[in-house]
GROMACS .gro file of C-alpha atoms in nm:
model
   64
    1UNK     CA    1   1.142   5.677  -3.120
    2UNK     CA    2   1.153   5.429  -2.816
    3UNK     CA    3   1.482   5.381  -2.711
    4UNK     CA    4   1.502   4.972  -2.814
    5UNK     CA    5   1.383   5.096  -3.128
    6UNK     CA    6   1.687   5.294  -3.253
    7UNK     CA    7   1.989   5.065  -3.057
    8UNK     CA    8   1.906   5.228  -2.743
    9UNK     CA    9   1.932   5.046  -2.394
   10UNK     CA   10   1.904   4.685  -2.543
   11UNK     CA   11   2.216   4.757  -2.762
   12UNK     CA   12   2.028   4.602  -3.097
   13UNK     CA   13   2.147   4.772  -3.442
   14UNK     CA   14   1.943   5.020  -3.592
   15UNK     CA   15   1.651   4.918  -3.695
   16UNK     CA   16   1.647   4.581  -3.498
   17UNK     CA   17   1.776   4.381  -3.727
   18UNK     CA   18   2.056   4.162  -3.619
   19UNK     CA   19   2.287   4.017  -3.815
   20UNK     CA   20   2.504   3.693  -3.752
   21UNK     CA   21   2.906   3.836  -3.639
   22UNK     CA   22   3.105   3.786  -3.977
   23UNK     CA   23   3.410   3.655  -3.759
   24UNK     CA   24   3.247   3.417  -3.620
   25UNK     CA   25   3.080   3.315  -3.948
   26UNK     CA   26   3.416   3.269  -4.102
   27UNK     CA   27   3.529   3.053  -3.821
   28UNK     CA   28   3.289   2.803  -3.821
   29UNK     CA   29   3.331   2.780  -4.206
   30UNK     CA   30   3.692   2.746  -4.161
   31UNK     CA   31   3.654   2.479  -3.925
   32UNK     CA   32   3.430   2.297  -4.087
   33UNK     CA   33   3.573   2.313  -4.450
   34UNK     CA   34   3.946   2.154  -4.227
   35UNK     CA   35   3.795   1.874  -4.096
   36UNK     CA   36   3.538   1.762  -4.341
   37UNK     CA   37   3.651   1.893  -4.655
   38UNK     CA   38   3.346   2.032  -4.790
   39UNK     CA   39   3.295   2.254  -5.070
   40UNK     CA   40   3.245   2.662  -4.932
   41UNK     CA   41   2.898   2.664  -5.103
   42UNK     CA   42   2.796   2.388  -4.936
   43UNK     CA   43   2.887   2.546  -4.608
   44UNK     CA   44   2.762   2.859  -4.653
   45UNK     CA   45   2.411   2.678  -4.769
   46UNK     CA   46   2.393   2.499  -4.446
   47UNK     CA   47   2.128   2.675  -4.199
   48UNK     CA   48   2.277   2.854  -3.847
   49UNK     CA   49   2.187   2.613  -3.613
   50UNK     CA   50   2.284   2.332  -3.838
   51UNK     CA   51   2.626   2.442  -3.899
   52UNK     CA   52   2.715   2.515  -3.549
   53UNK     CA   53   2.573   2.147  -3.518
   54UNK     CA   54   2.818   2.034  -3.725
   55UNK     CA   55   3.060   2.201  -3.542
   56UNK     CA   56   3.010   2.069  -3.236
   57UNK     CA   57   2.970   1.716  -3.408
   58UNK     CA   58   3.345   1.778  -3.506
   59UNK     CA   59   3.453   1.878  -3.169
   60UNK     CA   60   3.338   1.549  -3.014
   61UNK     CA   61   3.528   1.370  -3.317
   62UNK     CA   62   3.835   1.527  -3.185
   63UNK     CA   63   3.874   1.806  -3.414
   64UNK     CA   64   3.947   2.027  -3.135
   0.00000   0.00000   0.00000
């Protein structure tokens, strides 16, 4: 097999499929369920990009 195929030079999993980093998953869900209170299914429903736009929503609020 080519070498990106099977995590080779461009350092993807096996199989190229990649996978959002469970720690930083957890973070943003932690975050976000602090300073706006919402439900974990609700966070967990919310898209990538949207959630991490919620997070930096709550940054600008102050939220640190």
């Amino acid at each position: 097999m080519p070498g990106g195929v099977r995590g080779g030079p461009r350092r993807w999993p096996p199989g190229g499929i990649a996978t959002y980093a469970t720690d930083q998953l957890y973070e943003e869900v932690a975050y976000l369920a602090h300073h706006f209170h919402w439900p974990l299914d609700q966070l967990l429903d919310l898209e990538h990009a949207e959630r991490q736009r919620f997070v930096a929503q709550a940054a600008r609020l102050g939220g640190g």
